[in-house]
mmCIF file of C-alpha atoms in Angstrom:
data_model
loop_
_atom_site.group_PDB
_atom_site.id
_atom_site.type_symbol
_atom_site.label_atom_id
_atom_site.label_comp_id
_atom_site.label_asym_id
_atom_site.label_seq_id
_atom_site.Cartn_x
_atom_site.Cartn_y
_atom_site.Cartn_z
ATOM 1 C CA MET A 1 96.808 100.015 83.691
ATOM 2 C CA VAL A 2 96.459 101.862 87.006
ATOM 3 C CA ALA A 3 94.033 100.210 89.392
ATOM 4 C CA ALA A 4 91.259 102.188 91.091
ATOM 5 C CA ILE A 5 92.142 102.348 94.770
ATOM 6 C CA LYS A 6 90.652 103.039 98.186
ATOM 7 C CA THR A 7 92.411 104.468 101.248
ATOM 8 C CA ARG A 8 91.760 104.738 104.966
ATOM 9 C CA GLU A 9 93.569 105.302 108.250
ATOM 10 C CA ILE A 10 93.870 102.390 110.667
ATOM 11 C CA THR A 11 94.596 102.803 114.370
ATOM 12 C CA TYR A 12 96.464 99.961 116.047
ATOM 13 C CA THR A 13 98.485 99.379 119.221
ATOM 14 C CA ALA A 14 102.046 98.186 119.704
ATOM 15 C CA ALA A 15 103.232 95.879 122.471
ATOM 16 C CA ASP A 16 104.670 98.906 124.326
ATOM 17 C CA GLY A 17 101.200 100.462 124.458
ATOM 18 C CA SER A 18 101.834 103.080 121.788
ATOM 19 C CA THR A 19 98.828 104.130 119.724
ATOM 20 C CA LEU A 20 99.894 103.990 116.090
ATOM 21 C CA ILE A 21 97.981 105.263 113.062
ATOM 22 C CA GLY A 22 98.738 103.715 109.694
ATOM 23 C CA TYR A 23 97.686 104.835 106.224
ATOM 24 C CA PHE A 24 96.195 101.987 104.208
ATOM 25 C CA ALA A 25 95.731 101.852 100.434
ATOM 26 C CA ALA A 26 94.417 98.958 98.370
ATOM 27 C CA PRO A 27 93.044 98.328 94.897
ATOM 28 C CA GLU A 28 89.290 98.056 94.456
ATOM 29 C CA SER A 29 89.569 94.288 94.105
ATOM 30 C CA VAL A 30 87.192 91.457 94.951
ATOM 31 C CA GLU A 31 89.976 89.002 95.749
ATOM 32 C CA PRO A 32 92.547 89.564 98.531
ATOM 33 C CA VAL A 33 95.904 90.779 97.236
ATOM 34 C CA ALA A 34 99.494 90.690 98.492
ATOM 35 C CA GLY A 35 100.298 93.193 101.250
ATOM 36 C CA ILE A 36 103.279 95.468 101.791
ATOM 37 C CA ILE A 37 104.217 97.672 104.733
ATOM 38 C CA VAL A 38 105.899 100.994 103.965
ATOM 39 C CA ALA A 39 108.286 102.195 106.675
ATOM 40 C CA PRO A 40 108.896 105.959 106.424
ATOM 41 C CA GLU A 41 111.940 108.177 106.748
ATOM 42 C CA TRP A 42 112.821 109.596 110.149
ATOM 43 C CA TRP A 43 110.447 112.530 109.575
ATOM 44 C CA GLY A 44 107.512 110.258 110.462
ATOM 45 C CA ARG A 45 104.502 109.070 108.501
ATOM 46 C CA THR A 46 104.584 111.893 105.984
ATOM 47 C CA GLU A 47 102.674 112.432 102.761
ATOM 48 C CA TYR A 48 105.666 110.916 100.951
ATOM 49 C CA ALA A 49 105.129 107.545 102.665
ATOM 50 C CA GLU A 50 101.410 107.771 101.935
ATOM 51 C CA GLN A 51 102.167 108.490 98.270
ATOM 52 C CA ARG A 52 104.293 105.353 98.056
ATOM 53 C CA ALA A 53 101.453 103.332 99.600
ATOM 54 C CA ARG A 54 99.012 104.669 97.001
ATOM 55 C CA GLU A 55 101.426 103.833 94.187
ATOM 56 C CA LEU A 56 101.726 100.263 95.447
ATOM 57 C CA ALA A 57 97.937 100.018 95.519
ATOM 58 C CA GLU A 58 97.727 101.305 91.945
ATOM 59 C CA HIS A 59 100.180 98.556 91.022
ATOM 60 C CA GLY A 60 97.829 95.964 92.528
ATOM 61 C CA PHE A 61 99.141 95.513 96.065
ATOM 62 C CA ALA A 62 97.620 96.485 99.416
ATOM 63 C CA ALA A 63 99.962 98.746 101.374
ATOM 64 C CA LEU A 64 100.153 100.186 104.876
ATOM 65 C CA ALA A 65 102.378 103.186 105.566
ATOM 66 C CA ILE A 66 103.221 102.447 109.175
ATOM 67 C CA ASP A 67 103.552 104.835 112.097
ATOM 68 C CA MET A 68 106.738 104.364 114.123
ATOM 69 C CA TYR A 69 106.401 107.321 116.508
ATOM 70 C CA GLY A 70 102.762 107.146 117.600
ATOM 71 C CA ASP A 71 99.742 109.346 116.818
ATOM 72 C CA LYS A 72 101.148 109.766 113.250
ATOM 73 C CA LYS A 73 103.586 112.402 114.509
ATOM 74 C CA VAL A 74 105.684 114.101 111.830
ATOM 75 C CA THR A 75 108.374 116.777 111.869
ATOM 76 C CA SER A 76 110.626 118.671 109.483
ATOM 77 C CA ALA A 77 113.255 119.338 112.184
ATOM 78 C CA PRO A 78 116.219 116.923 112.259
ATOM 79 C CA SER A 79 116.654 117.412 116.014
ATOM 80 C CA GLN A 80 113.101 116.264 116.686
ATOM 81 C CA ALA A 81 113.290 113.464 114.147
ATOM 82 C CA GLY A 82 116.519 112.268 115.708
ATOM 83 C CA GLU A 83 114.995 112.316 119.191
ATOM 84 C CA TRP A 84 111.982 110.290 118.141
ATOM 85 C CA MET A 85 114.108 107.869 116.129
ATOM 86 C CA MET A 86 116.517 107.258 119.013
ATOM 87 C CA GLN A 87 113.563 106.464 121.266
ATOM 88 C CA THR A 88 112.706 103.569 118.959
ATOM 89 C CA PHE A 89 116.259 102.254 119.260
ATOM 90 C CA GLN A 90 115.553 101.377 122.906
ATOM 91 C CA GLY A 91 115.004 97.697 123.623
ATOM 92 C CA ASN A 92 112.919 95.917 120.993
ATOM 93 C CA THR A 93 110.806 98.941 120.082
ATOM 94 C CA ILE A 94 111.553 98.949 116.354
ATOM 95 C CA VAL A 95 110.540 95.325 115.878
ATOM 96 C CA GLU A 96 107.514 95.610 118.181
ATOM 97 C CA ARG A 97 106.101 98.643 116.378
ATOM 98 C CA ALA A 98 106.913 97.439 112.879
ATOM 99 C CA GLY A 99 105.593 94.001 113.758
ATOM 100 C CA ALA A 100 102.337 95.543 114.961
ATOM 101 C CA GLY A 101 102.057 97.307 111.605
ATOM 102 C CA LEU A 102 102.688 94.074 109.714
ATOM 103 C CA ALA A 103 100.087 92.213 111.785
ATOM 104 C CA THR A 104 97.583 95.005 111.213
ATOM 105 C CA LEU A 105 98.180 94.873 107.467
ATOM 106 C CA ALA A 106 97.822 91.087 107.437
ATOM 107 C CA ALA A 107 94.491 91.322 109.275
ATOM 108 C CA GLN A 108 92.814 93.530 106.661
ATOM 109 C CA PRO A 109 90.158 91.755 104.566
ATOM 110 C CA GLU A 110 91.739 93.061 101.363
ATOM 111 C CA VAL A 111 95.028 91.314 102.159
ATOM 112 C CA ASP A 112 96.241 87.801 101.419
ATOM 113 C CA ASN A 113 98.279 87.268 104.585
ATOM 114 C CA THR A 114 100.363 84.516 102.993
ATOM 115 C CA ARG A 115 101.970 87.076 100.659
ATOM 116 C CA LEU A 116 103.598 89.886 102.629
ATOM 117 C CA ALA A 117 106.586 92.150 101.995
ATOM 118 C CA ALA A 118 108.084 95.388 103.316
ATOM 119 C CA ILE A 119 109.784 98.441 101.880
ATOM 120 C CA GLY A 120 111.520 101.221 103.785
ATOM 121 C CA PHE A 121 113.214 104.552 103.185
ATOM 122 C CA CYS A 122 116.279 105.781 105.156
ATOM 123 C CA TYR A 123 115.415 105.076 108.824
ATOM 124 C CA GLY A 124 112.491 103.022 107.523
ATOM 125 C CA GLY A 125 114.980 100.825 105.715
ATOM 126 C CA LYS A 126 116.553 99.909 109.035
ATOM 127 C CA VAL A 127 113.077 99.331 110.432
ATOM 128 C CA ILE A 128 112.164 96.715 107.848
ATOM 129 C CA LEU A 129 115.587 95.066 107.894
ATOM 130 C CA ASP A 130 115.385 94.711 111.678
ATOM 131 C CA LEU A 131 111.868 93.315 111.254
ATOM 132 C CA ALA A 132 113.196 90.770 108.750
ATOM 133 C CA ARG A 133 116.129 89.985 111.039
ATOM 134 C CA SER A 134 113.605 89.185 113.788
ATOM 135 C CA GLY A 135 112.138 86.408 111.641
ATOM 136 C CA ALA A 136 109.031 88.174 110.325
ATOM 137 C CA ASP A 137 107.149 86.263 107.676
ATOM 138 C CA LEU A 138 108.141 88.437 104.721
ATOM 139 C CA LYS A 139 108.686 87.365 101.131
ATOM 140 C CA ALA A 140 110.790 90.453 100.367
ATOM 141 C CA ALA A 141 112.430 93.363 102.188
ATOM 142 C CA ILE A 142 113.449 96.331 100.039
ATOM 143 C CA THR A 143 115.301 99.450 101.165
ATOM 144 C CA PHE A 144 116.052 102.838 99.661
ATOM 145 C CA HIS A 145 119.079 104.779 101.024
ATOM 146 C CA ALA A 146 118.792 102.829 104.270
ATOM 147 C CA ASN A 147 120.626 102.740 107.547
ATOM 148 C CA LEU A 148 121.935 99.164 107.236
ATOM 149 C CA SER A 149 123.158 98.718 110.819
ATOM 150 C CA ALA A 150 121.829 95.797 112.837
ATOM 151 C CA GLN A 151 120.932 95.674 116.499
ATOM 152 C CA GLN A 152 120.980 91.900 116.098
ATOM 153 C CA ALA A 153 122.656 90.365 113.067
ATOM 154 C CA ALA A 154 120.648 88.214 110.665
ATOM 155 C CA GLN A 155 120.506 84.513 111.449
ATOM 156 C CA GLN A 156 120.180 81.793 108.834
ATOM 157 C CA ASP A 157 117.374 79.951 110.633
ATOM 158 C CA THR A 158 115.111 82.971 111.148
ATOM 159 C CA PHE A 159 115.571 85.371 108.216
ATOM 160 C CA LYS A 160 112.898 84.593 105.610
ATOM 161 C CA ALA A 161 112.857 87.561 103.234
ATOM 162 C CA GLU A 162 114.688 88.040 99.977
ATOM 163 C CA VAL A 163 116.490 91.391 100.229
ATOM 164 C CA LEU A 164 117.045 94.249 97.817
ATOM 165 C CA VAL A 165 119.118 97.237 98.932
ATOM 166 C CA LEU A 166 119.078 100.369 96.749
ATOM 167 C CA HIS A 167 122.024 102.558 97.734
ATOM 168 C CA GLY A 168 123.336 105.851 96.397
ATOM 169 C CA GLU A 169 126.915 105.868 95.170
ATOM 170 C CA LEU A 170 127.482 109.323 96.738
ATOM 171 C CA ASP A 171 125.675 108.612 100.032
ATOM 172 C CA SER A 172 127.787 110.340 102.703
ATOM 173 C CA MET A 173 125.654 109.017 105.581
ATOM 174 C CA VAL A 174 125.910 105.307 104.805
ATOM 175 C CA SER A 175 129.335 104.495 103.407
ATOM 176 C CA LEU A 176 130.287 101.869 100.869
ATOM 177 C CA ASP A 177 132.178 100.180 103.720
ATOM 178 C CA ASP A 178 128.847 99.969 105.579
ATOM 179 C CA VAL A 179 127.371 98.376 102.475
ATOM 180 C CA GLU A 180 130.155 95.788 102.370
ATOM 181 C CA SER A 181 129.594 94.969 106.043
ATOM 182 C CA PHE A 182 125.901 94.479 105.315
ATOM 183 C CA LYS A 183 126.689 92.171 102.405
ATOM 184 C CA GLN A 184 128.876 90.102 104.729
ATOM 185 C CA GLU A 185 126.070 89.913 107.289
ATOM 186 C CA MET A 186 123.688 88.633 104.614
ATOM 187 C CA ASN A 187 126.279 86.139 103.313
ATOM 188 C CA ASN A 188 126.916 84.830 106.816
ATOM 189 C CA ALA A 189 123.192 84.185 107.250
ATOM 190 C CA HIS A 190 122.844 82.691 103.748
ATOM 191 C CA VAL A 191 120.223 85.306 102.844
ATOM 192 C CA THR A 192 119.420 85.932 99.188
ATOM 193 C CA ALA A 193 120.303 89.602 98.899
ATOM 194 C CA GLU A 194 121.081 92.027 96.088
ATOM 195 C CA VAL A 195 122.657 95.451 96.525
ATOM 196 C CA ILE A 196 122.318 97.932 93.685
ATOM 197 C CA VAL A 197 124.579 100.982 93.926
ATOM 198 C CA LEU A 198 122.988 103.806 91.942
ATOM 199 C CA LYS A 199 125.336 106.138 90.087
ATOM 200 C CA ASP A 200 125.625 109.777 91.202
ATOM 201 C CA ALA A 201 122.931 109.332 93.854
ATOM 202 C CA LYS A 202 123.057 110.825 97.348
ATOM 203 C CA HIS A 203 121.220 109.913 100.526
ATOM 204 C CA GLY A 204 117.509 110.532 100.030
ATOM 205 C CA PHE A 205 117.712 110.034 96.253
ATOM 206 C CA SER A 206 114.161 108.641 95.960
ATOM 207 C CA ASN A 207 112.407 111.582 97.627
ATOM 208 C CA PRO A 208 111.587 114.651 95.480
ATOM 209 C CA HIS A 209 111.640 116.691 98.720
ATOM 210 C CA ALA A 210 115.265 115.720 99.483
ATOM 211 C CA ASP A 211 116.773 118.919 98.047
ATOM 212 C CA GLU A 212 114.329 120.995 100.090
ATOM 213 C CA HIS A 213 115.291 119.096 103.274
ATOM 214 C CA ALA A 214 118.978 119.498 102.406
ATOM 215 C CA LYS A 215 118.711 123.253 102.004
ATOM 216 C CA ALA A 216 116.594 123.787 105.116
ATOM 217 C CA ASN A 217 118.822 121.708 107.374
ATOM 218 C CA ASN A 218 122.260 121.991 105.738
ATOM 219 C CA VAL A 219 122.564 118.223 105.305
ATOM 220 C CA ASP A 220 123.922 116.170 102.408
ATOM 221 C CA LEU A 221 120.739 114.920 100.761
ATOM 222 C CA GLY A 222 119.748 114.997 97.116
ATOM 223 C CA TYR A 223 116.957 113.852 94.856
ATOM 224 C CA ASN A 224 117.982 111.968 91.737
ATOM 225 C CA ALA A 225 115.126 111.213 89.333
ATOM 226 C CA GLU A 226 117.071 108.620 87.349
ATOM 227 C CA ALA A 227 118.122 106.746 90.492
ATOM 228 C CA GLU A 228 114.552 106.883 91.776
ATOM 229 C CA LYS A 229 113.272 105.454 88.495
ATOM 230 C CA LYS A 230 115.833 102.631 88.451
ATOM 231 C CA GLY A 231 115.221 101.859 92.111
ATOM 232 C CA LEU A 232 111.447 101.650 91.724
ATOM 233 C CA LYS A 233 111.796 99.442 88.644
ATOM 234 C CA ALA A 234 113.996 97.013 90.595
ATOM 235 C CA MET A 235 111.589 97.134 93.555
ATOM 236 C CA TYR A 236 108.542 96.251 91.482
ATOM 237 C CA SER A 237 110.436 93.514 89.685
ATOM 238 C CA LEU A 238 111.226 91.807 92.995
ATOM 239 C CA LEU A 239 107.748 92.365 94.441
ATOM 240 C CA ASP A 240 106.027 91.022 91.327
ATOM 241 C CA ARG A 241 108.201 87.912 91.424
ATOM 242 C CA THR A 242 108.127 87.121 95.144
ATOM 243 C CA LEU A 243 104.463 88.000 95.746
ATOM 244 C CA ALA A 244 103.049 86.288 92.651
#
C-alpha cells in the first residue's frame, strides 16, 4: 500500500556558509519515521532526486533530497556539472554539505533521528560514502553507479553504516578494478558491505533519463529497467532491515 505523503523545501546552511535547499518528503504519519538523505547525480538536485525522495516517503520513510551545490542549482551541461562537482572536492566540502543535509533531516519533527540512512546516485554515491567514511551516524549507505573513490579511506573505528553498492557490469566510468579496490577498503575497515554487479548495465542504469543524457553529451550512459528494478529491490530490503 502506498502511503499518502507530504513534501516541502527546506533551506539550511553548511559550515562553509553555503545556502542549501533540500526537498523533503514524508508519509502522513503521526509517529516519527526513519529518515534517509538522497544525494543526487552531478547534475544537481534535479526532479529525479526529488522523485526518489517521494518514492521513499510512499514506502514509509522520510527523505531529504540534498543540495550539494547551493541554491538548488541544476544543469544539463557536463562541463558545468563537472565544475560544480570539483568545487565540492576541495577540503572537507563534501562531508560538510552532506552532513548539514543529514542534520537537517534528523531535526525534522517527522523523523526518528535514531534511524538514519543515505542513498546516492553517481556523484551522490561518493557523497554518501564519504559521509559514512567520516563517521556519520548512518544505519545504511546505498549507492547506485557510484564513484567509489575515497578522499580518506574508511576506518574501522568510525564507519558505522552497512553498505550496499549497486554497480553496472558495463560501467565504463567506474571499472571492475575500482570495485575490487573498494571491496578491499571495506574489508580493511571491517565494514559489512555487499556489492551487486548488475548484468548488462551501464553507468546511470537507474535513471530513465540516462539515454537522453548520453545522446546529448556523447557519453557512455544507459538506462536499464531490469537493473533499476533489481537495484531498488535490494535497496529497500536493506533499508527495511536496518531501519526497522
